[in-house]
Coordinates of N, CA and C in Angstrom, one line a residue:
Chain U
X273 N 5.0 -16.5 -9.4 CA 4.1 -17.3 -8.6 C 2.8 -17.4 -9.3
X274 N 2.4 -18.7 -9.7 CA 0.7 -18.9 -10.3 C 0.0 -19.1 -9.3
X275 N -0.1 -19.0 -8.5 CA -1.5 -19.5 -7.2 C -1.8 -18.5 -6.9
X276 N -3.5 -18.2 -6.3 CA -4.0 -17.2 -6.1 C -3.2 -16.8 -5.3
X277 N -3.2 -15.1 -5.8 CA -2.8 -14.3 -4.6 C -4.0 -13.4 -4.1
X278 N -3.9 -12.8 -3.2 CA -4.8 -12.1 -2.3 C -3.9 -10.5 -1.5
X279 N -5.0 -9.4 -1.9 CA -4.4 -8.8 -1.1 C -5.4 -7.5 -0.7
X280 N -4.9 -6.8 0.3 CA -3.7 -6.8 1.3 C -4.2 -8.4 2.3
X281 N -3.2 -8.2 2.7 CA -2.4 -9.4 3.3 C -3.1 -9.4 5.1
X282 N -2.9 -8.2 5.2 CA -3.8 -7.6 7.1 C -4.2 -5.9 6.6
X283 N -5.6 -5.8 7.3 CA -6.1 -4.7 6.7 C -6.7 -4.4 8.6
X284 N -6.5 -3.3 9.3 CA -7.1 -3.0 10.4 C -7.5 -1.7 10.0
X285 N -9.0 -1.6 10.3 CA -9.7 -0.7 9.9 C -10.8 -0.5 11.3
X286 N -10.8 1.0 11.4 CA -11.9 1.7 12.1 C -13.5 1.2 11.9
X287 N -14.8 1.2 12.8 CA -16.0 0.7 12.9 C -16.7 1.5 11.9
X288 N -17.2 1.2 10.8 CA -17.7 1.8 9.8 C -17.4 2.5 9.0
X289 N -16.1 2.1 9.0 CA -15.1 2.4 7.9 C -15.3 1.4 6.5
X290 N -15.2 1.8 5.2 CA -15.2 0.5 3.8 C -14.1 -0.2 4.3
X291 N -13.8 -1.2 3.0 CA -12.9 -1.7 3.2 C -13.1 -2.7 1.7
X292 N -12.2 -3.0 1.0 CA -12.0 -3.6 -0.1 C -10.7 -4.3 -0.4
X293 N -10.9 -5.7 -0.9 CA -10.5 -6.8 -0.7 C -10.1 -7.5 -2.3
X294 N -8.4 -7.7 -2.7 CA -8.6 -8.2 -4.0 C -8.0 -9.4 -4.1
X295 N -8.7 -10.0 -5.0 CA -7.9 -11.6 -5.5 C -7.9 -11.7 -6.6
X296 N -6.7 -12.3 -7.3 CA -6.3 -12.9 -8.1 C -6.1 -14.0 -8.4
X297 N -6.7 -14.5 -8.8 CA -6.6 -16.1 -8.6 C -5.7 -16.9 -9.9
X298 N -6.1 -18.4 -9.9 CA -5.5 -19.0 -11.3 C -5.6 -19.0 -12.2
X299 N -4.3 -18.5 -13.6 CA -5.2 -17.4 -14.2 C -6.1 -18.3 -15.2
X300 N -5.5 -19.8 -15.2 CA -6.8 -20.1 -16.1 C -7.7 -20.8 -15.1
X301 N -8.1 -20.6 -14.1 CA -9.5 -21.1 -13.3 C -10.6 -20.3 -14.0
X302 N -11.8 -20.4 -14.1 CA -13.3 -19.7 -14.9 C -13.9 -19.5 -13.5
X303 N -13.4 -20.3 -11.8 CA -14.5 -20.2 -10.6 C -13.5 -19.8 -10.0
X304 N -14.1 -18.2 -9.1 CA -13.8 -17.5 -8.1 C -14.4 -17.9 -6.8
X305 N -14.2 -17.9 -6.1 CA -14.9 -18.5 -4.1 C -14.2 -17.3 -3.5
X306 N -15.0 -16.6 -2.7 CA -14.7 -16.0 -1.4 C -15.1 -16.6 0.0
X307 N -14.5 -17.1 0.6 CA -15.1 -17.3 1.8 C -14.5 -16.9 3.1
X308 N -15.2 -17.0 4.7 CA -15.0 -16.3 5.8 C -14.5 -17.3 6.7
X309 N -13.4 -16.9 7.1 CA -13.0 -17.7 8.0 C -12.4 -17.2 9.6
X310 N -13.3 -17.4 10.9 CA -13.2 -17.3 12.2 C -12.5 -18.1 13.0
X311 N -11.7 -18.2 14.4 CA -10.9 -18.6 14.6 C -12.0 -20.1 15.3
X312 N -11.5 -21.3 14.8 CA -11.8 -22.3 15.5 C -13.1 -23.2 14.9
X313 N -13.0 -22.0 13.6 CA -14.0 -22.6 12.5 C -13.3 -22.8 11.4
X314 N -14.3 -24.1 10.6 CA -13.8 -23.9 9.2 C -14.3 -22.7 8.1
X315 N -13.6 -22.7 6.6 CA -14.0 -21.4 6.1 C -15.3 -21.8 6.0
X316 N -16.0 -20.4 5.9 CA -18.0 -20.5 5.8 C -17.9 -19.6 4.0
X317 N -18.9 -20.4 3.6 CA -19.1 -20.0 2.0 C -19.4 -18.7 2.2
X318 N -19.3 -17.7 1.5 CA -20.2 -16.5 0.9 C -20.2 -16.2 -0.5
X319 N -19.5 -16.6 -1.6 CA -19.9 -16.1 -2.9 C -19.4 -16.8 -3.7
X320 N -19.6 -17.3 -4.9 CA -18.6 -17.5 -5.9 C -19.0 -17.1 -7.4
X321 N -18.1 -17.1 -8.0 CA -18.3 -17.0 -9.7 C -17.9 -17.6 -10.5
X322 N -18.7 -18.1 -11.5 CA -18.2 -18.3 -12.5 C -18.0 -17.6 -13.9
X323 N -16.8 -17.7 -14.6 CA -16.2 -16.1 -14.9 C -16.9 -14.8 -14.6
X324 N -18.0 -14.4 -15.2 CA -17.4 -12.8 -14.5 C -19.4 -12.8 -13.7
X325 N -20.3 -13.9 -13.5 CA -21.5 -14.3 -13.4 C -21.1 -14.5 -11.8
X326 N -21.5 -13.8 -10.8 CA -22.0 -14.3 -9.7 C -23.0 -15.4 -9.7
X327 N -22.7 -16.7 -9.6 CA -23.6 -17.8 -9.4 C -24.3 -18.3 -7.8
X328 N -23.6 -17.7 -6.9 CA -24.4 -18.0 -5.8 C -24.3 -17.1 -4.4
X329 N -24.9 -17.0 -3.8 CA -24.8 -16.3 -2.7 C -25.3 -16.5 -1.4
X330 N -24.0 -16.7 -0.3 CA -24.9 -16.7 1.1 C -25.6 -15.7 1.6
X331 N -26.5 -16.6 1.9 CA -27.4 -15.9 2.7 C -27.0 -15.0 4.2
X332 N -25.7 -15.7 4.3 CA -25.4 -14.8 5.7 C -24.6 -13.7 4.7
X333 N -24.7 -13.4 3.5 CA -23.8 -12.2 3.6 C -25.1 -11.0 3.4
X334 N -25.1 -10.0 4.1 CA -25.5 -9.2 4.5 C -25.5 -7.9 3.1
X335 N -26.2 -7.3 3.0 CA -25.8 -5.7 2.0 C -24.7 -5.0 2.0
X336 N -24.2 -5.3 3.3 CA -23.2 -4.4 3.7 C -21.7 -5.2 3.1
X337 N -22.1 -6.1 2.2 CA -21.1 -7.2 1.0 C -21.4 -7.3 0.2
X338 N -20.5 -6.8 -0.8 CA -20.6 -6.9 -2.7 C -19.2 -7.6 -2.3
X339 N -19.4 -8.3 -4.0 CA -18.0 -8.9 -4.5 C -18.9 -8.6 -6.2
X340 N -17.5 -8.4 -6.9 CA -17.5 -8.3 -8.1 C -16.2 -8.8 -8.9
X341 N -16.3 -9.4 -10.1 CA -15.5 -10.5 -10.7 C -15.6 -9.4 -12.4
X342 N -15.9 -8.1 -12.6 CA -15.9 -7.5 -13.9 C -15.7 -8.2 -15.0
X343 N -14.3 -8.9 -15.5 CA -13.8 -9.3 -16.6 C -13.7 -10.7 -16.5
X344 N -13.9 -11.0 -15.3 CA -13.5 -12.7 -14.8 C -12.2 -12.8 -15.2
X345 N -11.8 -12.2 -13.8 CA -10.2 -12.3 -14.2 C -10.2 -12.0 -12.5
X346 N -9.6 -10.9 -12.2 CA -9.9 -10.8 -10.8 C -10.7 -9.9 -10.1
X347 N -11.4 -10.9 -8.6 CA -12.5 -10.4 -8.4 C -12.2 -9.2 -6.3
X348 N -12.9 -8.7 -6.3 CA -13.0 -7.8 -5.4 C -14.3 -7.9 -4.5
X349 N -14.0 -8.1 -2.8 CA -14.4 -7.9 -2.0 C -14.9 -6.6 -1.2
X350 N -15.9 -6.3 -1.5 CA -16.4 -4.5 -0.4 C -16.6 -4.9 0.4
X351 N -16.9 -4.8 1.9 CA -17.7 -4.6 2.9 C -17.9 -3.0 3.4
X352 N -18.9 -2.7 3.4 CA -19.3 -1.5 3.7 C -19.8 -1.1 5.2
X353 N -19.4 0.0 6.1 CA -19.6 0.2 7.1 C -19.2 -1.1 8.0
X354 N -18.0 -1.1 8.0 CA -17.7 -2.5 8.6 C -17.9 -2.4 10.5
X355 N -18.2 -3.8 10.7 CA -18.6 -3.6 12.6 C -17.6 -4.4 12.9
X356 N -17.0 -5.0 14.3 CA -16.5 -5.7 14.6 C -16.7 -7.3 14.8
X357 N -18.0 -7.3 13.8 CA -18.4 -8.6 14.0 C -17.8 -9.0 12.6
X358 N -17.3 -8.3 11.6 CA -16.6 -8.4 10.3 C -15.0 -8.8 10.6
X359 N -14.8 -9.1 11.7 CA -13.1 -9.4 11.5 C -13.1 -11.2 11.9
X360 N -12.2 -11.1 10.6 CA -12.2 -12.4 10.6 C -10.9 -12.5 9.4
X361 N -10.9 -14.1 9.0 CA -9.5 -14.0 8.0 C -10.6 -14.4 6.4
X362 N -10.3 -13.4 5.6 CA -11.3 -13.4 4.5 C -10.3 -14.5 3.2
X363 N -10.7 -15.2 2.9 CA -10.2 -16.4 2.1 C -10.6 -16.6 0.5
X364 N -10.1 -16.7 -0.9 CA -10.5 -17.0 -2.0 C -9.6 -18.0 -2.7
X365 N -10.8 -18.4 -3.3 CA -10.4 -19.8 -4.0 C -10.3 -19.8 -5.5
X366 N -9.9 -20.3 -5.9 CA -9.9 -20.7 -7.7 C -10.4 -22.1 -7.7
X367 N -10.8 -22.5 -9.0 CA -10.9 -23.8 -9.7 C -11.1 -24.1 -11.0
X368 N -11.0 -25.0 -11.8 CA -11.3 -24.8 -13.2 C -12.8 -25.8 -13.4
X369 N -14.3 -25.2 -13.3 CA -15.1 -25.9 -14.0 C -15.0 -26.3 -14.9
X370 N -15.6 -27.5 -15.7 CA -15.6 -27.4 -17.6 C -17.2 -27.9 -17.7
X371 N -17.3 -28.4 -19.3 CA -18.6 -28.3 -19.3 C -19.5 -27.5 -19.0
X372 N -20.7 -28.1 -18.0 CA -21.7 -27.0 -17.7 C -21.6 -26.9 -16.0
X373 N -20.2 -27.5 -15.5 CA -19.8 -27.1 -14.4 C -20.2 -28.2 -13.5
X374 N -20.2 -28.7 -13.9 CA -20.5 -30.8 -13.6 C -19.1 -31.4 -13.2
X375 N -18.6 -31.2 -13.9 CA -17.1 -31.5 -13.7 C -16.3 -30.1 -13.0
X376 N -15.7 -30.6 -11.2 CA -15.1 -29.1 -10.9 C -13.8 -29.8 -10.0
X377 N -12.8 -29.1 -10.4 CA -11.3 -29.4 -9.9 C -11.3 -29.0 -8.8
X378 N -10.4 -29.5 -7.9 CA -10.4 -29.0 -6.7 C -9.9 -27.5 -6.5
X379 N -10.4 -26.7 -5.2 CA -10.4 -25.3 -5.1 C -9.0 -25.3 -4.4
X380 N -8.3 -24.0 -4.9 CA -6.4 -23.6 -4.6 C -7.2 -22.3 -3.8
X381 N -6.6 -22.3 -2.3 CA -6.7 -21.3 -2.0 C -5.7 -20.2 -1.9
X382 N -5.6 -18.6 -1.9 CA -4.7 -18.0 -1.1 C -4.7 -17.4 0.0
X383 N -3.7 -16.9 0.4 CA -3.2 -16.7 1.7 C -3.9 -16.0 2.8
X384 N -4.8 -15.4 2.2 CA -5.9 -14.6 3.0 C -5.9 -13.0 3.0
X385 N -6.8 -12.9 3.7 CA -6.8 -10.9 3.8 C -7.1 -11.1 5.8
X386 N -6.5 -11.0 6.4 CA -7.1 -10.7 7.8 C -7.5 -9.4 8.4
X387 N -8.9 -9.3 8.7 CA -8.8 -8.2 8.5 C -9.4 -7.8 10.4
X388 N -9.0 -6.9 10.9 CA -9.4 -6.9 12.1 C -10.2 -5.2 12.2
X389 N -11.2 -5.1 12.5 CA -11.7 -3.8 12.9 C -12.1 -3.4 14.0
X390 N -11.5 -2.2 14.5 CA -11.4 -1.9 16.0 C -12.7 -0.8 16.0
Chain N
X83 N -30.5 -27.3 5.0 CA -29.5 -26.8 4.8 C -28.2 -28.1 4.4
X84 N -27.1 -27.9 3.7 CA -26.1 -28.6 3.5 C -24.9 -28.4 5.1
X85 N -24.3 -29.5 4.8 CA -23.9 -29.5 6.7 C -22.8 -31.0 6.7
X86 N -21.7 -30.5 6.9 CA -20.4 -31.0 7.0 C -20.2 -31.0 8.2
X87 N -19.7 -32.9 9.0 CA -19.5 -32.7 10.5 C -18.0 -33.1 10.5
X88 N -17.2 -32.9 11.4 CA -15.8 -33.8 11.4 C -15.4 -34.3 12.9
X89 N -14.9 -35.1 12.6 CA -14.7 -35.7 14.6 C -13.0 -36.2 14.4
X90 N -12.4 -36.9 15.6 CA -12.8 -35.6 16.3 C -12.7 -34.4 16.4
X91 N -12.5 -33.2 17.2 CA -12.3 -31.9 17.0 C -11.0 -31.6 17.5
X92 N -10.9 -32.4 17.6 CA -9.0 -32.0 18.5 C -8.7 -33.5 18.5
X93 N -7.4 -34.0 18.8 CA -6.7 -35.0 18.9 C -5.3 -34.6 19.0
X94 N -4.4 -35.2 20.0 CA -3.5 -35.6 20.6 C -2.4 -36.5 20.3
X95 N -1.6 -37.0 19.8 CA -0.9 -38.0 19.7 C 0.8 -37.2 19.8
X96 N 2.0 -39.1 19.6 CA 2.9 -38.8 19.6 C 3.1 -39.3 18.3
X97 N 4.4 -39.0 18.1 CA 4.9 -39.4 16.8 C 5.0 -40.6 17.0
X98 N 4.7 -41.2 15.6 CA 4.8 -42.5 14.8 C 3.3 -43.3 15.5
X99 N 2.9 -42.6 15.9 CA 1.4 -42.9 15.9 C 0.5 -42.7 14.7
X100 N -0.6 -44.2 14.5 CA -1.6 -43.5 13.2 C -3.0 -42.8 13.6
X101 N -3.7 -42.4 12.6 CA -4.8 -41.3 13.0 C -5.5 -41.6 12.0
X102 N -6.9 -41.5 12.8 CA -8.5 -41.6 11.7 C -9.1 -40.5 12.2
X103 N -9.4 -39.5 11.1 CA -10.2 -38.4 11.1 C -11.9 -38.6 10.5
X104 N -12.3 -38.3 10.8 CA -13.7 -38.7 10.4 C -14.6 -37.4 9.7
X105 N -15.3 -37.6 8.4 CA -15.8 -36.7 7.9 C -17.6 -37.1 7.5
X106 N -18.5 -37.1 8.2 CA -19.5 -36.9 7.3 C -20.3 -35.8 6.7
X107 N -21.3 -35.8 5.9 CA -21.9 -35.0 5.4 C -23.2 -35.5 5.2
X108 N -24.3 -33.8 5.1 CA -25.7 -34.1 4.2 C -25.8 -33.1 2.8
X109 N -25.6 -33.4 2.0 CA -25.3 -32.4 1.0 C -25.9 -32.5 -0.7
X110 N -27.0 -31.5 -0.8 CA -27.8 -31.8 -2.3 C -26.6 -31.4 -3.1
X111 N -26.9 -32.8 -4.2 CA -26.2 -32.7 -5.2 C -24.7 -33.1 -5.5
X112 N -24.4 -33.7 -4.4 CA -23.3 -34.2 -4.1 C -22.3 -34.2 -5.6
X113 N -21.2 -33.6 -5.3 CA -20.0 -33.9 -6.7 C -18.9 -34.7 -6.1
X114 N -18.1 -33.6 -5.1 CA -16.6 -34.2 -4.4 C -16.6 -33.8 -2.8
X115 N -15.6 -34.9 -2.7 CA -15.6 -34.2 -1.4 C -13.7 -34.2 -1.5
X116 N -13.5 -32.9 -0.5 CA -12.6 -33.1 -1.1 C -11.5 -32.4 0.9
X117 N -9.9 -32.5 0.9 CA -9.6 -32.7 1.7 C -8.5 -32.2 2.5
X118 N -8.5 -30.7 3.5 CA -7.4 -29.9 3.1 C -6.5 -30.0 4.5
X119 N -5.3 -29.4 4.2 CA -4.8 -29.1 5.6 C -4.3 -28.0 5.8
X120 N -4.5 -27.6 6.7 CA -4.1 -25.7 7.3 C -3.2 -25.7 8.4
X121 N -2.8 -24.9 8.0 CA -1.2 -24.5 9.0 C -1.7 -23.3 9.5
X122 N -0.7 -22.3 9.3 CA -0.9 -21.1 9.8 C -1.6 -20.5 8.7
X123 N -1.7 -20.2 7.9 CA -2.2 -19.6 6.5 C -3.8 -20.5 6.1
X124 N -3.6 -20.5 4.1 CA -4.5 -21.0 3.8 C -4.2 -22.6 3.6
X125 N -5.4 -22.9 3.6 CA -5.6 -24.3 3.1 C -5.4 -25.2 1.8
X126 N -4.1 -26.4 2.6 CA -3.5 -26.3 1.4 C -4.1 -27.9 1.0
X127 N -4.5 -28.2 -0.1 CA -5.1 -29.3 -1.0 C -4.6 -30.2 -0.8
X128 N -5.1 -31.5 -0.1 CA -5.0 -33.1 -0.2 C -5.2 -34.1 -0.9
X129 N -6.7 -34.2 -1.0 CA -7.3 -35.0 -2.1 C -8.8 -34.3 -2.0
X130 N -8.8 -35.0 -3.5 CA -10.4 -35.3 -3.9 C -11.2 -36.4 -3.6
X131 N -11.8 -36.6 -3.7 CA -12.9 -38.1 -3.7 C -14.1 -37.8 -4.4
X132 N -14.6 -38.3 -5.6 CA -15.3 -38.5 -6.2 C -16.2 -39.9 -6.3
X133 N -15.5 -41.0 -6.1 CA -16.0 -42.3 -6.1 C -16.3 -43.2 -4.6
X134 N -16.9 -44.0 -4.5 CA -16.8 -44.7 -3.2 C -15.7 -45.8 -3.5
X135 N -15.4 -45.8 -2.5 CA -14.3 -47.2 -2.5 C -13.0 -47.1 -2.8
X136 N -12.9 -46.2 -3.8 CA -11.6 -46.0 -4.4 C -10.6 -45.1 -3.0
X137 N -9.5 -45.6 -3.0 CA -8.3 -45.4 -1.7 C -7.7 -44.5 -3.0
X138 N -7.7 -42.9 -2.1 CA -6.2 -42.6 -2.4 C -5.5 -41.9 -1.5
X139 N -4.1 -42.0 -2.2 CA -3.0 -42.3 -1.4 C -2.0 -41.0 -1.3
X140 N -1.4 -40.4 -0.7 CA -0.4 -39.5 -1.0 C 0.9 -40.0 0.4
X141 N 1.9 -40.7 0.2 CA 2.8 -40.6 1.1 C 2.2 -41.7 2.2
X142 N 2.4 -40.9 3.3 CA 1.5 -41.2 4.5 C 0.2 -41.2 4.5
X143 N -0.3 -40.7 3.9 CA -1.7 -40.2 3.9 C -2.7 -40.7 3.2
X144 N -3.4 -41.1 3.5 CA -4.5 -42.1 2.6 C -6.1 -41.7 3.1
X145 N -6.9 -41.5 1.8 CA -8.6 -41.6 2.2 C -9.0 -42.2 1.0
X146 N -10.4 -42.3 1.8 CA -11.4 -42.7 1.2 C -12.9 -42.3 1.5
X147 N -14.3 -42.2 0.1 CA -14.9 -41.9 0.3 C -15.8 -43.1 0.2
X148 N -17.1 -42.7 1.4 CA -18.5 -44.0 1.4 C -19.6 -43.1 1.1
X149 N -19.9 -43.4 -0.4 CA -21.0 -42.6 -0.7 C -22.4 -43.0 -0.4
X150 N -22.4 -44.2 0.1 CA -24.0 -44.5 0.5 C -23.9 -44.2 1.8
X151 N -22.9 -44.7 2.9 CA -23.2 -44.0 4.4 C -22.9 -42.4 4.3
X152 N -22.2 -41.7 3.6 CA -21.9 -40.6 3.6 C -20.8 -40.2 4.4
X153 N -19.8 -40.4 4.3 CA -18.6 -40.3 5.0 C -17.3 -40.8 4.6
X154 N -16.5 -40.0 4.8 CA -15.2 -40.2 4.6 C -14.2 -40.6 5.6
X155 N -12.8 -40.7 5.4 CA -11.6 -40.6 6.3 C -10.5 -40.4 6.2
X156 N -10.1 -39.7 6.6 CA -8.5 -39.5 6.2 C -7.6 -40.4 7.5
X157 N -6.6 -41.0 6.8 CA -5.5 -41.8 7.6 C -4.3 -40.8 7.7
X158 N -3.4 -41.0 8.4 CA -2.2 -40.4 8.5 C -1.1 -41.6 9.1
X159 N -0.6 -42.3 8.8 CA 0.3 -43.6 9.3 C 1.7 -42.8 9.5
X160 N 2.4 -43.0 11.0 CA 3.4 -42.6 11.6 C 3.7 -41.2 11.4
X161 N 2.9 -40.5 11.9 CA 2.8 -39.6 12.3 C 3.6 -38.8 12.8
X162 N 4.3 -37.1 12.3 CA 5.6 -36.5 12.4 C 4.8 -35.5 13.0
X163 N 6.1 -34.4 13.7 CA 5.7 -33.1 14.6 C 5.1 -32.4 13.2
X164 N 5.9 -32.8 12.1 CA 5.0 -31.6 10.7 C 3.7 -32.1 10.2
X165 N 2.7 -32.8 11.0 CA 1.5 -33.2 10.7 C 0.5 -32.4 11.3
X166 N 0.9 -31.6 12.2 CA 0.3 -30.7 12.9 C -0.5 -29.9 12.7
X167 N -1.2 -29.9 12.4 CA -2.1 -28.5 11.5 C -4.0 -28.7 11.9
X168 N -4.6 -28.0 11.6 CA -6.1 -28.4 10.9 C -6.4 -28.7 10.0
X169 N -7.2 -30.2 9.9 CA -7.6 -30.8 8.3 C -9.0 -30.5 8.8
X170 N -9.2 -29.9 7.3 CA -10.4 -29.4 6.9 C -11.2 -30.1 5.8
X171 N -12.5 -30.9 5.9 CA -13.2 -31.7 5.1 C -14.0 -30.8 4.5
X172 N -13.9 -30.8 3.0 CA -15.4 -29.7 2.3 C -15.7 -30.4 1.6
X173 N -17.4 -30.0 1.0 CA -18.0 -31.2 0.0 C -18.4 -30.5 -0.9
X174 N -18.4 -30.5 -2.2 CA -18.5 -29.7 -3.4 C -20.2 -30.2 -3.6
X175 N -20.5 -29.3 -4.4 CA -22.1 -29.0 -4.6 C -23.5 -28.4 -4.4
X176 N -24.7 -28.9 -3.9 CA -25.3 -27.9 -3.3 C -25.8 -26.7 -4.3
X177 N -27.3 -26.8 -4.3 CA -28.1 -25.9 -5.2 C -28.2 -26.2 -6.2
X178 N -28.3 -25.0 -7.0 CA -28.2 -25.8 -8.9 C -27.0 -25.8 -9.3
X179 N -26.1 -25.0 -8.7 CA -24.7 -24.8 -9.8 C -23.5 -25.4 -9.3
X180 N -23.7 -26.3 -8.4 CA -22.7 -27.1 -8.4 C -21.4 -26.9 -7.6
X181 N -21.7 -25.7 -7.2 CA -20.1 -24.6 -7.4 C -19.8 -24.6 -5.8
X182 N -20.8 -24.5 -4.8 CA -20.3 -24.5 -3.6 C -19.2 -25.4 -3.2
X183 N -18.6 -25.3 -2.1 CA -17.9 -26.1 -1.0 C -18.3 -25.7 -0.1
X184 N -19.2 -26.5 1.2 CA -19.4 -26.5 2.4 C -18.1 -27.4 3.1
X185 N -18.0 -26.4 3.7 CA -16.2 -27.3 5.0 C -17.1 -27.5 6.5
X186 N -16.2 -28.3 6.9 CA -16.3 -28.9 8.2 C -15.8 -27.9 9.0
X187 N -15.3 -28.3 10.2 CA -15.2 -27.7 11.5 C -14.1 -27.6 11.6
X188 N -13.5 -28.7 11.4 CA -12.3 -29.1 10.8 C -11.5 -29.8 12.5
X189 N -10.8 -30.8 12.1 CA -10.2 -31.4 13.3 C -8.4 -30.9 13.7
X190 N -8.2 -30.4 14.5 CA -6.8 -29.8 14.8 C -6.3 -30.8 15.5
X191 N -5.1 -31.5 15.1 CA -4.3 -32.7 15.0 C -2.9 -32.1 16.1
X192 N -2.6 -32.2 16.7 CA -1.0 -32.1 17.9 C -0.3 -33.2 17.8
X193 N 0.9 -33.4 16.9 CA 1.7 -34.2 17.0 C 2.9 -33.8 18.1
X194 N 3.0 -34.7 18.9 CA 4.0 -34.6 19.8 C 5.3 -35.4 19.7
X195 N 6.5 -34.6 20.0 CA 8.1 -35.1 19.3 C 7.5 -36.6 20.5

């Protein structure tokens, strides 16, 4: 299988408990996307990279969210002390920029991480 | 702020019925807008749109983007129970790096046998 994968797949975790989140994406994409997705909404941005450069960051993600992309290869979602306002279905994307990222292919998502904390 | 709207938000039909989804946006820096649909899982890739005017086509399925009013559409002509899902409109760009996609709301479609 070449399409991003993502895992774990469902993660239910206790209120203030970590919790860490991996993807793998396409292996030759250079742009990683994490984003948040709630029931009855579309996904909401929180981070992306290009190769191993975090280039942007929402503003709704909070301290209590790192993501790290090391080698630019595959990248990892923390949330730390998680509340129940953190469950949601967490989503990552690939794409291949070229140039100076002017030119961007459309984003492959995978299957998600759902994560629910009680 | 960048801000992706989609109408409607639900829609109803039966089969072999056609359907216009509607997508606008306000978005610095504009690259693509581009055009998904969701089942149970993730969202799986439709089209891109980079140009105004240019129609493309997959199957049933046809859009197009209007880059001076800002808006797009997605068609769906004769419409099957497997059309069912949430289509999700996102517009690439925004800030300096290009990199974002802001998505819509996204419209949940019921095709009825």
């Amino acid at each position: 299988d070449t399409g991003v994968s993502q895992n774990p797949r469902h993660k239910i975790t206790k209120r203030g408990q970590n919790v860490t989140f991996r993807c793998d994406p396409i292996s030759e994409h250079n742009r990683l996307y994490w984003y948040r997705q709630t029931l009855g909404q579309g996904p909401e941005f929180l981070t992306y990279f290009q190769n191993e450069a975090q280039l942007e960051k929402s503003r709704l993600l909070s301290d209590r969210f790192s993501a790290e992309r090391p080698k630019g290869s595959f990248s990892t979602l923390e949330i730390q002390r998680t509340e129940q306002g953190d469950s949601a279905m967490y989503l990552c994307a690939s794409s291949l920029a070229l140039g100076s990222g002017l030119y961007n292919t459309e984003a492959f998502f995978g299957q998600g991480t759902r994560l629910t904390v009680v | 702020e960048d801000k992706v709207v989609q109408s409607p938000l639900s829609l109803v039909v039966h089969e072999g019925d056609t359907v216009t989804l509607n997508c606008s946006y306000e978005v610095t820096n504009f690259r693509s807008l581009l055009w998904y649909k969701q089942e149970k899982k993730a969202p799986t890739f439709l089209f891109m749109l980079t140009s105004s005017g240019i129609e493309k086509k997959s199957g049933r399925l046809s859009s197009i983007l209007d880059k001076k009013e800002l808006f797009s559409i997605l068609n769906i002509t004769a419409t099957q129970t497997g059309d069912s899902a949430i289509y999700l409109c996102a517009v690439g760009g925004g800030g300096t790096s290009y990199g974002k996609l802001t998505f819509g709301q996204g419209t949940i479609l019921t095709v009825h046998p």
